[in-house]
Short mmCIF file of C-alpha atoms and ligand atoms in Angstrom, two decimals:
data_model
loop_
_atom_site.label_atom_id
_atom_site.label_comp_id
_atom_site.label_asym_id
_atom_site.label_seq_id
_atom_site.Cartn_x
_atom_site.Cartn_y
_atom_site.Cartn_z
CA UNK A 19 13.54 92.25 -56.60
CA UNK A 20 9.81 91.71 -56.29
CA UNK A 21 10.32 87.97 -56.67
CA UNK A 22 13.02 87.98 -54.00
CA UNK A 23 10.82 89.86 -51.53
CA UNK A 24 8.00 87.38 -52.11
CA UNK A 25 10.38 84.48 -51.56
CA UNK A 26 11.72 86.04 -48.35
CA UNK A 27 8.15 86.43 -47.10
CA UNK A 28 7.51 82.78 -47.80
CA UNK A 29 10.60 81.84 -45.80
CA UNK A 30 10.09 83.95 -42.66
CA UNK A 31 6.46 85.11 -42.89
CA UNK A 32 5.39 88.49 -44.26
CA UNK A 33 5.41 90.05 -40.77
CA UNK A 34 9.15 89.55 -40.65
CA UNK A 35 10.02 91.23 -43.94
CA UNK A 36 9.82 94.98 -43.38
CA UNK A 37 10.11 97.37 -46.29
CA UNK A 38 8.15 100.32 -44.97
CA UNK A 39 7.51 102.00 -41.63
CA UNK A 40 10.11 103.22 -39.20
CA UNK A 41 13.35 101.46 -40.08
CA UNK A 42 15.62 104.06 -38.48
CA UNK A 43 16.89 101.74 -35.73
CA UNK A 44 18.12 99.29 -38.37
CA UNK A 45 19.34 101.81 -40.93
CA UNK A 46 21.18 104.36 -38.80
CA UNK A 47 24.44 103.53 -37.03
CA UNK A 48 24.73 103.89 -33.23
CA UNK A 49 26.95 106.96 -33.44
CA UNK A 50 24.52 108.64 -35.87
CA UNK A 51 27.23 109.16 -38.45
CA UNK A 52 25.41 107.49 -41.36
CA UNK A 53 21.99 106.37 -42.46
CA UNK A 54 21.56 103.73 -45.16
CA UNK A 55 18.52 102.35 -46.93
CA UNK A 56 17.64 98.65 -46.91
CA UNK A 57 15.76 96.80 -49.63
CA UNK A 58 14.11 95.03 -46.71
CA UNK A 59 14.75 94.20 -43.06
CA UNK A 60 14.40 90.43 -42.76
CA UNK A 61 14.15 88.80 -39.33
CA UNK A 62 14.46 85.00 -39.29
CA UNK A 63 13.77 82.80 -36.24
CA UNK A 64 15.79 79.70 -37.12
CA UNK A 65 19.10 78.69 -38.68
CA UNK A 66 17.25 76.90 -41.49
CA UNK A 67 15.47 80.15 -42.33
CA UNK A 68 18.81 82.00 -42.41
CA UNK A 69 20.17 79.36 -44.80
CA UNK A 70 17.15 79.74 -47.10
CA UNK A 71 17.43 83.54 -47.03
CA UNK A 72 21.09 83.37 -48.03
CA UNK A 73 20.33 80.94 -50.86
CA UNK A 74 17.55 83.20 -52.15
CA UNK A 75 19.80 86.26 -52.02
CA UNK A 76 22.67 84.46 -53.77
CA UNK A 77 20.26 83.40 -56.49
CA UNK A 78 19.07 87.01 -56.92
CA UNK A 79 22.61 88.41 -56.57
CA UNK A 80 21.58 90.57 -53.64
CA UNK A 81 23.99 91.35 -50.83
CA UNK A 82 23.32 90.80 -47.12
CA UNK A 83 24.23 92.91 -44.12
CA UNK A 84 23.96 90.90 -40.89
CA UNK A 85 22.93 92.92 -37.85
CA UNK A 86 22.69 92.07 -34.15
CA UNK A 87 22.17 94.96 -31.71
CA UNK A 88 23.45 97.63 -34.13
CA UNK A 89 25.89 99.01 -31.54
CA UNK A 90 28.85 98.97 -33.93
CA UNK A 91 31.24 101.88 -33.40
CA UNK A 92 32.63 101.63 -36.95
CA UNK A 93 29.49 101.71 -39.14
CA UNK A 94 29.67 97.97 -39.72
CA UNK A 95 26.07 96.80 -39.40
CA UNK A 96 23.87 99.14 -41.47
CA UNK A 97 23.05 98.87 -45.17
CA UNK A 98 24.61 101.25 -47.67
CA UNK A 99 22.48 103.95 -49.33
CA UNK A 100 21.62 101.98 -52.49
CA UNK A 101 18.35 100.48 -51.23
CA UNK A 102 19.43 97.14 -52.73
CA UNK A 103 20.82 95.28 -49.68
CA UNK A 104 18.96 92.90 -47.42
CA UNK A 105 19.41 93.82 -43.76
CA UNK A 106 19.39 90.49 -41.92
CA UNK A 107 18.43 91.13 -38.31
CA UNK A 108 19.31 88.28 -35.95
CA UNK A 109 17.31 89.72 -33.05
CA UNK A 110 14.51 87.15 -33.20
CA UNK A 111 17.03 84.33 -32.84
CA UNK A 112 17.30 84.78 -29.10
CA UNK A 113 16.98 81.37 -27.42
CA UNK A 114 19.36 79.92 -24.85
CA UNK A 115 19.65 76.45 -26.39
CA UNK A 116 21.30 74.49 -23.56
CA UNK A 117 23.64 74.61 -20.57
CA UNK A 118 26.11 71.86 -19.70
CA UNK A 119 27.17 72.42 -16.10
CA UNK A 120 29.82 69.69 -16.12
CA UNK A 121 31.38 70.82 -19.36
CA UNK A 122 31.09 74.48 -18.26
CA UNK A 123 29.42 75.55 -21.50
CA UNK A 124 26.31 77.32 -22.70
CA UNK A 125 24.91 77.14 -26.24
CA UNK A 126 23.02 80.22 -27.41
CA UNK A 127 21.40 81.62 -30.53
CA UNK A 128 23.51 84.42 -31.98
CA UNK A 129 20.77 87.00 -31.52
CA UNK A 130 20.78 86.60 -27.73
CA UNK A 131 21.50 89.90 -26.02
CA UNK A 132 24.77 89.66 -24.08
CA UNK A 133 23.17 90.63 -20.77
CA UNK A 134 20.59 87.85 -21.13
CA UNK A 135 23.39 85.32 -21.56
CA UNK A 136 25.15 86.68 -18.45
CA UNK A 137 21.86 86.36 -16.51
CA UNK A 138 21.11 82.87 -17.80
CA UNK A 139 24.57 81.75 -16.66
CA UNK A 140 24.20 83.43 -13.28
CA UNK A 141 20.82 81.78 -12.70
CA UNK A 142 22.52 78.39 -12.65
CA UNK A 143 25.50 79.57 -10.61
CA UNK A 144 28.00 80.43 -13.35
CA UNK A 145 29.73 83.44 -14.82
CA UNK A 146 29.81 84.41 -18.48
CA UNK A 147 32.49 87.07 -18.17
CA UNK A 148 32.21 89.16 -21.36
CA UNK A 149 31.20 92.67 -20.18
CA UNK A 150 30.66 95.76 -22.35
CA UNK A 151 28.89 99.06 -21.81
CA UNK A 152 26.52 98.04 -24.60
CA UNK A 153 25.63 94.67 -23.01
CA UNK A 154 21.93 95.56 -22.68
CA UNK A 155 21.57 95.64 -26.47
CA UNK A 156 24.57 94.04 -28.23
CA UNK A 157 24.25 90.38 -29.23
CA UNK A 158 26.51 87.36 -29.00
CA UNK A 159 26.64 87.21 -32.82
CA UNK A 160 27.85 90.82 -32.92
CA UNK A 161 30.29 90.20 -30.07
CA UNK A 162 31.86 87.25 -31.86
CA UNK A 163 31.80 88.89 -35.28
CA UNK A 164 33.77 91.82 -33.88
CA UNK A 165 35.77 89.77 -31.35
CA UNK A 166 34.58 92.23 -28.70
CA UNK A 167 36.78 93.05 -25.72
CA UNK A 168 35.33 95.02 -22.83
CA UNK A 169 36.30 95.31 -19.22
CA UNK A 170 37.19 91.74 -18.13
CA UNK A 171 39.72 90.88 -20.82
CA UNK A 172 42.72 91.11 -18.50
CA UNK A 173 41.42 87.98 -16.74
CA UNK A 174 39.17 86.14 -19.22
CA UNK A 175 40.28 87.26 -22.69
CA UNK A 176 38.35 88.65 -25.67
CA UNK A 177 35.13 87.15 -27.08
CA UNK A 178 37.33 84.81 -29.14
CA UNK A 179 38.79 83.22 -26.01
CA UNK A 180 35.30 82.63 -24.62
CA UNK A 181 33.98 80.67 -27.59
CA UNK A 182 34.42 76.95 -28.19
CA UNK A 183 32.14 76.31 -31.13
CA UNK A 184 30.03 77.99 -33.80
CA UNK A 185 27.11 77.31 -36.05
CA UNK A 186 27.46 79.32 -39.24
CA UNK A 187 25.45 79.80 -42.42
CA UNK A 188 28.07 80.14 -45.12
CA UNK A 189 27.95 82.61 -48.00
CA UNK A 190 26.46 79.89 -50.20
CA UNK A 191 23.68 79.09 -47.73
CA UNK A 192 25.12 75.87 -46.33
CA UNK A 193 25.08 75.25 -42.59
CA UNK A 194 28.36 74.49 -40.82
CA UNK A 195 27.46 72.53 -37.67
CA UNK A 196 30.44 73.46 -35.53
CA UNK A 197 28.79 73.78 -32.13
CA UNK A 198 31.36 71.69 -30.32
CA UNK A 199 32.05 72.21 -26.63
CA UNK A 200 35.52 70.71 -26.93
CA UNK A 201 38.51 72.43 -25.43
CA UNK A 202 40.89 70.42 -27.57
CA UNK A 203 40.34 69.69 -31.26
CA UNK A 204 43.26 69.66 -33.69
CA UNK A 205 41.54 68.48 -36.83
CA UNK A 206 42.78 70.98 -39.39
CA UNK A 207 42.17 74.65 -40.11
CA UNK A 208 40.58 76.67 -37.34
CA UNK A 209 37.30 77.71 -38.97
CA UNK A 210 35.85 79.03 -35.73
CA UNK A 211 38.60 81.60 -35.40
CA UNK A 212 38.21 82.55 -39.05
CA UNK A 213 34.57 83.52 -38.59
CA UNK A 214 35.22 85.22 -35.24
CA UNK A 215 36.24 88.79 -35.96
CA UNK A 216 35.17 88.62 -39.64
CA UNK A 217 32.42 91.24 -39.13
CA UNK A 218 29.81 89.44 -41.21
CA UNK A 219 31.98 89.37 -44.33
CA UNK A 220 32.36 85.59 -44.57
CA UNK A 221 29.07 84.17 -43.31
CA UNK A 222 26.41 84.47 -40.66
CA UNK A 223 26.93 83.19 -37.13
CA UNK A 224 23.65 81.64 -36.01
CA UNK A 225 24.70 80.06 -32.68
CA UNK A 226 27.71 79.65 -30.41
CA UNK A 227 29.02 77.42 -27.65
CA UNK A 228 30.46 79.68 -24.97
CA UNK A 229 32.65 79.01 -21.94
CA UNK A 230 31.29 79.37 -18.42
CA UNK A 231 33.28 80.02 -15.25
CA UNK A 232 32.54 79.59 -11.55
CA UNK A 233 31.05 82.73 -10.03
CA UNK A 234 33.77 84.50 -8.00
CA UNK A 235 33.42 84.18 -4.23
CA UNK A 236 34.21 87.88 -3.83
CA UNK A 237 34.80 90.98 -5.89
CA UNK A 238 36.77 94.00 -4.77
CA UNK A 239 36.69 97.30 -6.60
CA UNK A 240 38.77 100.44 -6.13
CA UNK A 241 39.01 103.85 -7.76
CA UNK A 242 42.45 105.43 -7.54
CA UNK A 243 43.88 108.79 -8.55
CA UNK A 244 47.24 108.81 -10.34
CA UNK A 245 49.21 111.86 -11.45
CA UNK A 246 50.24 110.43 -14.84
CA UNK A 247 50.16 107.35 -17.07
CA UNK A 248 53.58 106.14 -15.91
CA UNK A 249 52.10 105.72 -12.43
CA UNK A 250 49.00 103.99 -13.83
CA UNK A 251 51.28 101.49 -15.56
CA UNK A 252 53.26 101.02 -12.32
CA UNK A 253 49.97 100.33 -10.52
CA UNK A 254 49.08 97.75 -13.16
CA UNK A 255 52.42 95.97 -12.59
CA UNK A 256 51.89 96.00 -8.83
CA UNK A 257 48.33 94.71 -9.26
CA UNK A 258 49.55 91.80 -11.40
CA UNK A 259 52.23 91.03 -8.83
CA UNK A 260 49.97 91.25 -5.78
CA UNK A 261 46.73 89.80 -7.12
CA UNK A 262 48.03 87.35 -9.73
CA UNK A 263 45.16 85.86 -11.74
CA UNK A 264 42.61 87.53 -9.45
CA UNK A 265 43.06 90.83 -11.29
CA UNK A 266 39.89 91.00 -13.42
CA UNK A 267 39.62 94.64 -14.48
CA UNK A 268 42.01 97.55 -14.96
CA UNK A 269 40.57 100.65 -16.62
CA UNK A 270 42.17 104.07 -16.93
CA UNK A 271 40.25 107.32 -17.45
CA UNK A 272 41.65 110.75 -18.29
CA UNK A 273 40.46 113.90 -16.57
CA UNK A 274 38.73 115.29 -19.66
CA UNK A 275 36.76 112.05 -20.21
CA UNK A 276 35.62 112.06 -16.58
CA UNK A 277 34.73 115.75 -16.85
CA UNK A 278 32.30 114.84 -19.65
CA UNK A 279 30.60 112.29 -17.38
CA UNK A 280 30.45 114.86 -14.58
CA UNK A 281 28.95 117.42 -16.98
CA UNK A 282 26.30 115.18 -18.56
CA UNK A 283 25.55 112.78 -15.69
CA UNK A 284 26.23 114.75 -12.47
CA UNK A 285 24.08 112.25 -10.53
CA UNK A 286 26.86 109.65 -11.01
CA UNK A 287 29.18 111.68 -8.73
CA UNK A 288 32.62 111.00 -10.16
CA UNK A 289 35.21 110.75 -7.35
CA UNK A 290 38.74 112.23 -7.23
CA UNK A 291 38.81 113.44 -10.82
CA UNK A 292 39.17 117.18 -10.29
CA UNK A 293 42.68 117.02 -8.81
CA UNK A 294 44.10 114.24 -10.85
CA UNK A 295 45.20 113.80 -14.46
CA UNK A 296 44.03 110.18 -14.54
CA UNK A 297 41.92 107.83 -12.46
CA UNK A 298 42.11 104.04 -12.48
CA UNK A 299 39.27 101.61 -11.80
CA UNK A 300 40.56 98.24 -10.73
CA UNK A 301 38.83 95.06 -9.77
CA UNK A 302 39.85 91.75 -8.24
CA UNK A 303 37.70 88.62 -8.47
CA UNK A 304 38.65 86.05 -5.90
CA UNK A 305 37.73 82.39 -5.86
CA UNK A 306 38.53 81.89 -2.14
CA UNK A 307 36.70 84.29 0.18
CA UNK A 308 35.77 87.91 0.80
CA UNK A 309 38.26 88.21 3.67
CA UNK A 310 41.13 86.73 1.63
CA UNK A 311 40.35 89.03 -1.30
CA UNK A 312 39.99 92.12 0.88
CA UNK A 313 43.30 91.50 2.68
CA UNK A 314 45.14 91.11 -0.64
CA UNK A 315 43.41 94.13 -2.14
CA UNK A 316 44.11 96.38 0.84
CA UNK A 317 47.79 95.37 0.78
CA UNK A 318 47.92 96.38 -2.87
CA UNK A 319 46.33 99.76 -2.28
CA UNK A 320 48.47 100.51 0.80
CA UNK A 321 51.68 99.65 -1.04
CA UNK A 322 50.60 101.78 -4.00
CA UNK A 323 49.96 104.68 -1.65
CA UNK A 324 53.18 104.39 0.35
CA UNK A 325 55.24 103.97 -2.85
CA UNK A 326 53.63 107.20 -4.15
CA UNK A 327 52.09 105.45 -7.13
CA UNK A 328 48.59 106.63 -6.28
CA UNK A 329 47.70 109.89 -4.57
CA UNK A 330 44.28 108.91 -3.25
CA UNK A 331 41.78 106.04 -3.54
CA UNK A 332 38.39 104.75 -2.55
CA UNK A 333 37.64 101.06 -2.06
CA UNK A 334 34.01 100.09 -2.62
CA UNK A 335 32.44 98.84 0.62
CA UNK A 336 29.41 97.21 -0.99
CA UNK A 337 28.22 95.76 -4.28
CA UNK A 338 26.13 98.90 -4.79
CA UNK A 339 29.20 101.12 -4.40
CA UNK A 340 31.19 98.99 -6.80
CA UNK A 341 28.37 99.16 -9.37
CA UNK A 342 28.23 102.94 -8.99
CA UNK A 343 31.95 103.19 -9.81
CA UNK A 344 31.59 100.93 -12.85
CA UNK A 345 28.61 102.96 -14.04
CA UNK A 346 30.84 106.03 -14.27
CA UNK A 347 33.32 104.20 -16.46
CA UNK A 348 30.59 102.66 -18.64
CA UNK A 349 28.95 106.02 -19.21
CA UNK A 350 31.94 107.72 -20.79
CA UNK A 351 30.66 106.69 -24.24
CA UNK A 352 27.17 108.06 -23.49
CA UNK A 353 28.70 111.31 -22.18
CA UNK A 354 30.69 111.67 -25.41
CA UNK A 355 27.52 111.03 -27.44
CA UNK A 356 25.68 113.68 -25.44
CA UNK A 357 28.50 116.13 -26.16
CA UNK A 358 28.38 115.48 -29.94
CA UNK A 359 30.30 113.47 -32.53
CA UNK A 360 33.99 112.95 -31.94
CA UNK A 361 36.81 111.09 -33.68
CA UNK A 362 37.17 107.65 -32.15
CA UNK A 363 40.26 105.48 -32.00
CA UNK A 364 40.33 102.06 -30.33
CA UNK A 365 44.02 101.42 -30.53
CA UNK A 366 46.39 99.07 -28.77
CA UNK A 367 50.01 99.72 -27.86
CA UNK A 368 52.40 97.58 -25.78
CA UNK A 369 51.66 98.61 -22.17
CA UNK A 370 55.32 99.48 -21.68
CA UNK A 371 55.11 102.20 -24.38
CA UNK A 372 51.69 103.72 -23.67
CA UNK A 373 52.87 106.64 -21.54
CA UNK A 374 55.42 107.68 -24.14
CA UNK A 375 52.86 107.23 -26.95
CA UNK A 376 50.31 109.47 -25.25
CA UNK A 377 52.80 112.21 -24.45
CA UNK A 378 54.13 112.19 -28.02
CA UNK A 379 50.71 112.05 -29.74
CA UNK A 380 49.03 114.59 -27.41
CA UNK A 381 51.77 117.07 -28.28
CA UNK A 382 51.40 116.54 -32.05
CA UNK A 383 47.61 116.94 -31.93
CA UNK A 384 47.60 120.11 -29.86
CA UNK A 385 50.35 121.53 -32.07
CA UNK A 386 48.22 120.89 -35.15
CA UNK A 387 44.80 121.92 -33.79
CA UNK A 388 44.87 124.48 -31.07
CA UNK A 389 42.38 123.62 -28.31
CA UNK A 390 41.53 120.09 -29.56
CA UNK A 391 40.28 118.00 -26.63
CA UNK A 392 41.62 114.51 -26.08
CA UNK A 393 39.14 112.05 -24.57
CA UNK A 394 41.61 109.42 -23.44
CA UNK A 395 40.37 106.38 -21.53
CA UNK A 396 40.27 102.63 -21.89
CA UNK A 397 41.34 99.17 -20.98
CA UNK A 398 44.89 99.87 -19.80
CA UNK A 399 45.24 96.30 -18.51
CA UNK A 400 45.04 95.15 -22.16
CA UNK A 401 47.10 98.01 -23.61
CA UNK A 402 43.91 99.26 -25.31
CA UNK A 403 43.14 102.98 -25.33
CA UNK A 404 40.12 104.85 -26.60
CA UNK A 405 42.17 107.80 -27.71
CA UNK A 406 39.33 109.98 -28.97
CA UNK A 407 39.59 113.55 -30.19
CA UNK A 408 36.91 116.18 -29.73
CA UNK A 409 36.46 119.63 -31.29
CA UNK A 410 37.92 122.68 -29.54
CA UNK A 411 35.35 124.76 -27.65
CA UNK A 412 33.16 126.80 -29.98
CA UNK A 413 33.71 124.64 -33.10
CA UNK A 414 30.74 122.61 -34.39
CA UNK A 415 31.39 118.88 -33.84
CA UNK A 416 30.25 117.79 -37.32
CA UNK A 417 32.34 120.51 -39.01
CA UNK A 418 35.31 119.44 -36.91
CA UNK A 419 35.04 115.90 -38.25
CA UNK A 420 34.56 117.09 -41.81
CA UNK A 421 37.66 119.25 -41.71
CA UNK A 422 40.00 117.34 -39.41
CA UNK A 423 39.05 113.65 -39.22
CA UNK A 424 41.39 112.46 -41.94
CA UNK A 425 44.44 114.40 -40.77
CA UNK A 426 43.91 113.41 -37.13
CA UNK A 427 43.46 109.76 -38.05
CA UNK A 428 46.66 109.85 -40.08
CA UNK A 429 48.54 111.50 -37.26
CA UNK A 430 47.29 109.07 -34.60
CA UNK A 431 47.69 105.93 -36.71
CA UNK A 432 51.21 106.94 -37.79
CA UNK A 433 52.10 107.21 -34.10
CA UNK A 434 50.39 103.86 -33.41
CA UNK A 435 52.56 102.29 -36.10
CA UNK A 436 55.70 103.95 -34.76
CA UNK A 437 54.98 102.55 -31.29
CA UNK A 438 54.27 99.01 -32.53
CA UNK A 439 50.49 99.08 -32.01
CA UNK A 440 47.27 98.19 -33.81
CA UNK A 441 44.72 100.56 -35.36
CA UNK A 442 41.86 98.51 -33.91
CA UNK A 443 41.98 96.67 -30.62
CA UNK A 444 38.28 95.93 -30.27
CA UNK A 445 35.71 97.75 -32.44
CA UNK A 446 36.90 96.28 -35.72
CA UNK A 447 37.25 97.76 -39.20
CA UNK A 448 33.63 98.17 -40.36
CA UNK A 449 33.31 100.79 -43.11
CA UNK A 450 35.28 103.45 -41.31
CA UNK A 451 38.71 101.83 -41.36
CA UNK A 452 38.75 99.97 -44.69
CA UNK A 453 41.19 102.45 -46.28
CA UNK A 454 43.19 102.77 -43.06
CA UNK A 455 43.62 99.00 -42.88
CA UNK A 456 44.99 98.93 -46.43
CA UNK A 457 47.61 101.45 -45.43
CA UNK A 458 48.74 100.02 -42.09
CA UNK A 459 48.34 96.24 -42.31
CA UNK A 460 51.13 94.01 -43.53
CA UNK A 461 50.73 93.56 -47.35
CA UNK A 462 51.08 89.79 -47.17
CA UNK A 463 48.41 89.62 -44.48
CA UNK A 464 46.11 91.77 -46.65
CA UNK A 465 46.72 89.50 -49.65
CA UNK A 466 45.87 86.39 -47.60
CA UNK A 467 42.75 88.08 -46.23
CA UNK A 468 41.59 88.91 -49.78
CA UNK A 469 42.18 85.30 -50.86
CA UNK A 470 40.10 84.06 -47.93
CA UNK A 471 37.30 86.55 -48.69
CA UNK A 472 37.31 85.53 -52.38
CA UNK A 473 37.28 81.82 -51.55
CA UNK A 474 34.53 81.91 -48.91
CA UNK A 475 32.35 84.60 -50.48
CA UNK A 476 33.12 84.45 -54.21
CA UNK A 477 30.19 86.68 -55.19
CA UNK A 478 31.09 89.30 -52.55
CA UNK A 479 27.57 89.31 -51.13
CA UNK A 480 28.37 89.12 -47.41
CA UNK A 481 28.56 92.61 -45.91
CA UNK A 482 30.45 93.99 -48.94
CA UNK A 483 32.50 97.14 -48.47
CA UNK A 484 33.41 96.20 -44.92
CA UNK A 485 36.85 95.09 -43.68
CA UNK A 486 38.39 94.09 -47.03
CA UNK A 487 37.59 94.17 -50.75
CA UNK A 488 38.23 90.88 -52.58
CA UNK A 489 41.09 90.75 -55.13
P1 FAD B 511 26.25 94.93 -34.60
O1 FAD B 511 26.60 96.33 -34.34
O2 FAD B 511 24.85 94.66 -35.00
O3 FAD B 511 27.23 94.33 -35.71
C1 FAD B 511 28.62 94.46 -35.59
C2 FAD B 511 29.30 93.72 -36.76
O4 FAD B 511 29.06 92.32 -36.66
C3 FAD B 511 28.75 94.11 -38.13
O5 FAD B 511 29.79 94.01 -39.05
C4 FAD B 511 27.69 93.07 -38.42
O6 FAD B 511 27.47 92.89 -39.80
C5 FAD B 511 28.31 91.84 -37.79
N1 FAD B 511 27.34 90.88 -37.25
C6 FAD B 511 26.42 91.09 -36.26
N2 FAD B 511 25.79 89.94 -35.96
C7 FAD B 511 26.31 88.99 -36.79
C8 FAD B 511 26.07 87.61 -36.96
N3 FAD B 511 25.19 86.95 -36.22
N4 FAD B 511 26.78 86.95 -37.90
C9 FAD B 511 27.70 87.60 -38.66
N5 FAD B 511 27.97 88.90 -38.54
C10 FAD B 511 27.28 89.59 -37.60
N6 FAD B 511 33.03 97.01 -28.11
C11 FAD B 511 34.05 96.39 -27.48
O7 FAD B 511 34.72 95.54 -28.07
N7 FAD B 511 34.34 96.68 -26.17
C12 FAD B 511 33.63 97.57 -25.44
O8 FAD B 511 33.93 97.81 -24.28
C13 FAD B 511 32.52 98.22 -26.09
N8 FAD B 511 31.76 99.08 -25.41
C14 FAD B 511 30.71 99.70 -26.04
C15 FAD B 511 29.92 100.58 -25.33
C16 FAD B 511 28.85 101.23 -25.94
C17 FAD B 511 27.99 102.16 -25.14
C18 FAD B 511 28.58 100.97 -27.32
C19 FAD B 511 27.42 101.63 -28.00
C20 FAD B 511 29.37 100.09 -28.03
C21 FAD B 511 30.44 99.44 -27.41
N9 FAD B 511 31.24 98.53 -28.10
C22 FAD B 511 32.27 97.90 -27.46
C23 FAD B 511 31.00 98.25 -29.53
C24 FAD B 511 29.90 97.18 -29.80
O9 FAD B 511 28.97 97.12 -28.76
C25 FAD B 511 30.51 95.83 -30.02
O10 FAD B 511 31.24 95.85 -31.23
C26 FAD B 511 29.51 94.67 -30.08
O11 FAD B 511 30.24 93.47 -30.08
C27 FAD B 511 28.59 94.71 -31.29
O12 FAD B 511 27.49 93.84 -31.09
P2 FAD B 511 26.13 94.05 -31.88
O13 FAD B 511 25.25 92.88 -31.63
O14 FAD B 511 25.54 95.37 -31.59
O15 FAD B 511 26.64 94.01 -33.37
C1 2HG B 512 34.35 101.38 -24.17
O1 2HG B 512 35.37 100.82 -23.81
C2 2HG B 512 33.88 101.20 -25.59
O2 2HG B 512 33.65 102.02 -23.38
C3 2HG B 512 33.52 102.48 -26.31
O3 2HG B 512 34.76 100.42 -26.31
C4 2HG B 512 34.67 103.43 -26.49
O4 2HG B 512 33.32 105.39 -26.69
C5 2HG B 512 34.33 104.81 -27.04
O5 2HG B 512 35.15 105.32 -27.80
ZN1 ZN B 513 36.44 99.63 -25.15
#
């Protein structure tokens, strides 16, 4: 190990190989569920350095955990407790490499923080639409490795749909130069889409070519109260019908989730939540004009009101008001964290079955654990719910997880299966869902995934213990 550490110092400089000092931000997961111990935190600046690090680790038989912003919700980016894994932090690889305005693409290092990519695009008059609550710290490498979703998927798709090319250091330390900006390329297996969503288990993403879009001419945002999920789904249908492709965000938030925001961040002033089981935040992005967008949007809201789909609504009158509404939605995760640990589920269900799923699963949970609180919110436009479960009043949050996490997961995931859904719509598998995946994923799919893992990472050194174990 001493030899390896010396070699790593030669590759990146001794300042960028940390073995002592405060390593908490690298070793503890965002939710504060686990803390691991790294052999060293190594922070390269270039792709060539990453390739040399991987070669040195392969030679020494030492495994690597790639890390971007360490905002994983599924304990995917921290080392285990053995003290034998290299934590490879991509944060120093943070250059915007180039922008091609005609091709509508931007090429960035994988350690670029998402918000910096959004700003770089905006500076030259374009939109990079991926938007997450963690955008001030998560990185493009992390976004692609988890195929992140967020709040604009209904219009622009997941991270996968926003990526045209990748540069990857493979598990043997070779560099795959796949930074194409092509929208059409049918030359064999789709390697890009293999690495996207692989959570660092197949190789290290060092750069990406991302799609840019024209900035919308206008954005309209509304917050509406609905009495139940059936009505929220009706509103979604009406929004698709009225706005067409202009619909760019459709989030639903349950009363209990909004109550947490109100409790922990009263300055955010949550509207309409006290008298309504659910609220919906919807957004239209129009490429024509403010007046065109507003007319369409007001028609939608008036129809929804007269058809008794919504009971009340506010339409943002300024960019500042719209931002304030989005801030409420984005702070649900922070409000949950302030409350204490809870059991998180980032599931997807066909939109047409969500109301029935929630009614059925809510009843089973409250039957099993009297007083359990359901923090239900999420990206309804994509059929993706954060169906989280919190301890009943008076019960310690950590104890609640210790005693009930497994049975609640089983209950929820059995219902997800029954309703034709997925156990992870956006956060990925990480360490937390490895066993769950084995149980719920199609056996043939699991077998193929193991073959891929074995073929691309034969020594099982890339983020081992996450997603899937090799055969
Ligand atoms: P990390 O947490 O550092 O890593 C995540 C995974 O990717 C790990 O398995 C890691 O090993 C791997 N990895 C990281 N970088 C690389 C690389 N360069 N090459 C190979 N593997 C790599 N997620 C959503 O999808 N939608 C949301 O709306 C959303 N909202 C969030 C809000 C908050 C407040 C928080 C804290 C998290 C949220 N997340 C959301 C989860 C998280 O932010 C995303 O999963 C994000 O994409 C992770 O990026 P990261 O850079 O922090 O990755
Ligand atoms: C979101 O949509 C994130 O805000 C986090 O995916 C969800 O806190 C959560 O469970
Ligand atoms: Zn989400």
